[in-house]
XYZ file of C-alpha atoms in Angstrom:
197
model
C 133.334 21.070 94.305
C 133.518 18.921 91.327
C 130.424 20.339 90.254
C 131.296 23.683 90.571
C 134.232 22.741 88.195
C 132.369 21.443 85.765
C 129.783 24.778 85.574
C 133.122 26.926 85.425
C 134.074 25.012 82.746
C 130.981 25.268 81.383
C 130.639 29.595 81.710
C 133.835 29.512 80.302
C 133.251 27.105 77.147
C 129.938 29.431 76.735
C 131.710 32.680 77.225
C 134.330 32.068 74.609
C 132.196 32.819 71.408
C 131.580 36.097 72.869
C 135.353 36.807 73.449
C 135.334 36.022 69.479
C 133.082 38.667 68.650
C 134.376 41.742 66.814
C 134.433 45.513 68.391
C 132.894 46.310 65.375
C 129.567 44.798 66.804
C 130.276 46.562 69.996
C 131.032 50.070 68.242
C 127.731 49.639 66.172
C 125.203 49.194 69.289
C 126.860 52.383 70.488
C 125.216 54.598 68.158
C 121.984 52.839 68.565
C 118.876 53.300 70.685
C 119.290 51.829 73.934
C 116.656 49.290 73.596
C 118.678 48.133 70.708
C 121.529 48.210 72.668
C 119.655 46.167 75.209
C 118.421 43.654 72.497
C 122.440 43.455 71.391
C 123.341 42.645 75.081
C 120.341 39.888 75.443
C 121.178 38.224 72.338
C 125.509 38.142 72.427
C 124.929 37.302 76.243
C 125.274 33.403 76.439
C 122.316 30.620 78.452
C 123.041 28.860 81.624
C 119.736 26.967 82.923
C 117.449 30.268 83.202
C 120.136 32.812 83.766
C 121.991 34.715 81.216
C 125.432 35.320 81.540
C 126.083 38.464 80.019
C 130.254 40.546 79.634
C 131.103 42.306 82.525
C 132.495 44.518 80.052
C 129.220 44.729 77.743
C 126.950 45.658 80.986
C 129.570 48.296 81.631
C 129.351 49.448 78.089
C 125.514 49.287 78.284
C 125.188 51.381 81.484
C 127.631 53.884 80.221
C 125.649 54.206 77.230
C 122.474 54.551 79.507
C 124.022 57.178 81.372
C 125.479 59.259 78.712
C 121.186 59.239 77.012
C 119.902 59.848 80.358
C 122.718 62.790 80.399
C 121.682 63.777 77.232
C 118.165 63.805 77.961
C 118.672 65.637 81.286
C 120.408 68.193 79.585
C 117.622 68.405 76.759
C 115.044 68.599 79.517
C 117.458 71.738 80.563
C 116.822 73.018 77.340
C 113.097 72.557 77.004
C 112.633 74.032 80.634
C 114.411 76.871 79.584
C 112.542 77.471 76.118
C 109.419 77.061 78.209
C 110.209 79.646 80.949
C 111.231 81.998 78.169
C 108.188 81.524 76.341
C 106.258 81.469 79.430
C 107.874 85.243 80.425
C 107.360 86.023 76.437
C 103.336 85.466 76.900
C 103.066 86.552 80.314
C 104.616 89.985 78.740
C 102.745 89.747 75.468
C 99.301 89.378 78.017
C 100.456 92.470 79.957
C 100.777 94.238 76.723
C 97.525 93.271 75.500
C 95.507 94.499 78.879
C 97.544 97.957 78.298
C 96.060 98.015 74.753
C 92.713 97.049 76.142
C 93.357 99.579 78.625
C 94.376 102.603 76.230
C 91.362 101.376 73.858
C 89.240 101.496 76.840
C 90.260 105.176 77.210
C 90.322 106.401 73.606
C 86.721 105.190 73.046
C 86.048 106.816 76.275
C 87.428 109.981 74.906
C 86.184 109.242 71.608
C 82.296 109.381 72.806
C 82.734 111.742 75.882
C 84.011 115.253 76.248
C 83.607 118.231 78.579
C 80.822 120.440 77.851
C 80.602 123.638 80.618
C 83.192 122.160 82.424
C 81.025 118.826 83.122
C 82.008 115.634 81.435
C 79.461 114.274 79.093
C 78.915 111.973 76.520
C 78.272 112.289 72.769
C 75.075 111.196 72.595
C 73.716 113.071 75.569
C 75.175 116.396 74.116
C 73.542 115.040 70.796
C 70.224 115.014 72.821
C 70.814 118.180 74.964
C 71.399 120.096 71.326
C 68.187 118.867 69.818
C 66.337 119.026 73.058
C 67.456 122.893 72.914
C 67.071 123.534 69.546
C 63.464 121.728 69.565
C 62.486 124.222 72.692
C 64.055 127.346 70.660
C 61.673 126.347 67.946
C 58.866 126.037 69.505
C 59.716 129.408 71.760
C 60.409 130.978 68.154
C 56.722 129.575 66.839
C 55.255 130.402 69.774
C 56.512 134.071 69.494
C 55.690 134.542 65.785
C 52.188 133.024 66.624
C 52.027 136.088 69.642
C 53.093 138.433 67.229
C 51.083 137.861 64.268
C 48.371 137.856 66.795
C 49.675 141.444 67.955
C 50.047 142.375 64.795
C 46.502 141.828 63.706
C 45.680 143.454 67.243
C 48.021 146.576 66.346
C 46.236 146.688 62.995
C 42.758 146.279 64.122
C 43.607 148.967 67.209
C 45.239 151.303 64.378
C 41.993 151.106 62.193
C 39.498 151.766 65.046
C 42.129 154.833 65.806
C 41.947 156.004 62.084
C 38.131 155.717 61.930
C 37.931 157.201 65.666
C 40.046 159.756 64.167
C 38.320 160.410 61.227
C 35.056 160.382 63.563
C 36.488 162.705 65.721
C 37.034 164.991 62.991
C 34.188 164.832 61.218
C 32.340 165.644 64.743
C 34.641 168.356 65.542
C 34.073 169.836 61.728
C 30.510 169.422 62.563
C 30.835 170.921 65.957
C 33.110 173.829 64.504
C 30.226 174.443 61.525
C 27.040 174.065 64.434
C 29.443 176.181 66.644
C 29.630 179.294 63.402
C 26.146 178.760 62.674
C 25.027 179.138 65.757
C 27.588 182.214 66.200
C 26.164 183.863 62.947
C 22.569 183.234 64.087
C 23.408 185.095 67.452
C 25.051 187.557 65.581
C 22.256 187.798 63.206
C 19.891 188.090 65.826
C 21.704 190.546 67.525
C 22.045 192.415 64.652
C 18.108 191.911 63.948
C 17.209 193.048 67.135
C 19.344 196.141 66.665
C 17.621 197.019 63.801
């Protein structure tokens, strides 16, 4: 019991700088971090053996002051979480916009290089190569054609000469005929006119 006294006596003798100590000290590691605030409370607390006897008051201080930062940081954790969500909804909207411009790019360069040619969908190019491919075989019908008719044409104009000089044949052997035909006519009639005489 007497011992007891004496380290109650002791706490006490210990304790009583602290009671000296000015709220100004107190106030100050209020606005400070809290492992300032810790460091305050370690070093104003006072030694007994290996224990530290530290204010009622200042612990109560210190873990209102702990409470109030956690507070604070619960409520900027609010904050973040929020900013995050929105800016998660913000890119999850800006990424749906993006594969509906895909989308409508997608189908303008589909219309861009496709359209409907005899009521069938095709593309540029093919039409490209359908038009050549037609225009090459319209050519080459057209060449082919002029080749035929040049070739008739020399046929026609070979065919027409042999008719001319047929013609001209013909006539000359009918003119011949025609003169035989009176000679011989004027011969009979001269020899039946010699034989009436």
């Amino acid at each position: 019991m007497k011992k007891t006294l004496i380290y109650l006596a002791f706490i006490i003798f210990l304790s009583a700088p602290s009671f000296g100590q000015s709220a100004d000290t107190t106030a100050s590691s209020d606005n400070s971090s809290i492992s300032s605030q810790f460091d305050f409370l370690m070093k104003s607390s006072n030694n007994y053996q290996d224990y530290k006897v530290i204010k009622k008051t200042s612990i109560e201080k210190f873990k209102s002051n702990v409470i109030d930062s956690l507070n604070v940081f619960k409520n900027q954790l609010v904050t973040v979480n929020q900013n995050l969500s929105e800016q998660q909804s913000k890119i999850a909207g800006l990424e749906k916009e993006i594969a509906d411009t895909k989308v409508l790019l997608a189908t303008a360069e589909e219309a861009r290089d496709n359209f409907e040619f005899f009521g069938m969908p095709i593309s540029k190019t093919a039409y490209s190569n359908l038009m050549w491919t037609i225009v090459g075989l319209l050519t080459a019908a057209f060449l082919f054609f002029l080749f035929k008719y040049s070739q008739s044409h020399k046929l026609i104009s070979k065919a027409q000469k042999d008719l001319a000089d047929a013609l001209e044949e013909f006539d000359q052997h009918r003119k011949n005929t025609l003169e035989r035909e009176r000679k011989l006519k004027r011969e009979l009639v001269d020899a039946m006119n010699g034989k009436t005489n």
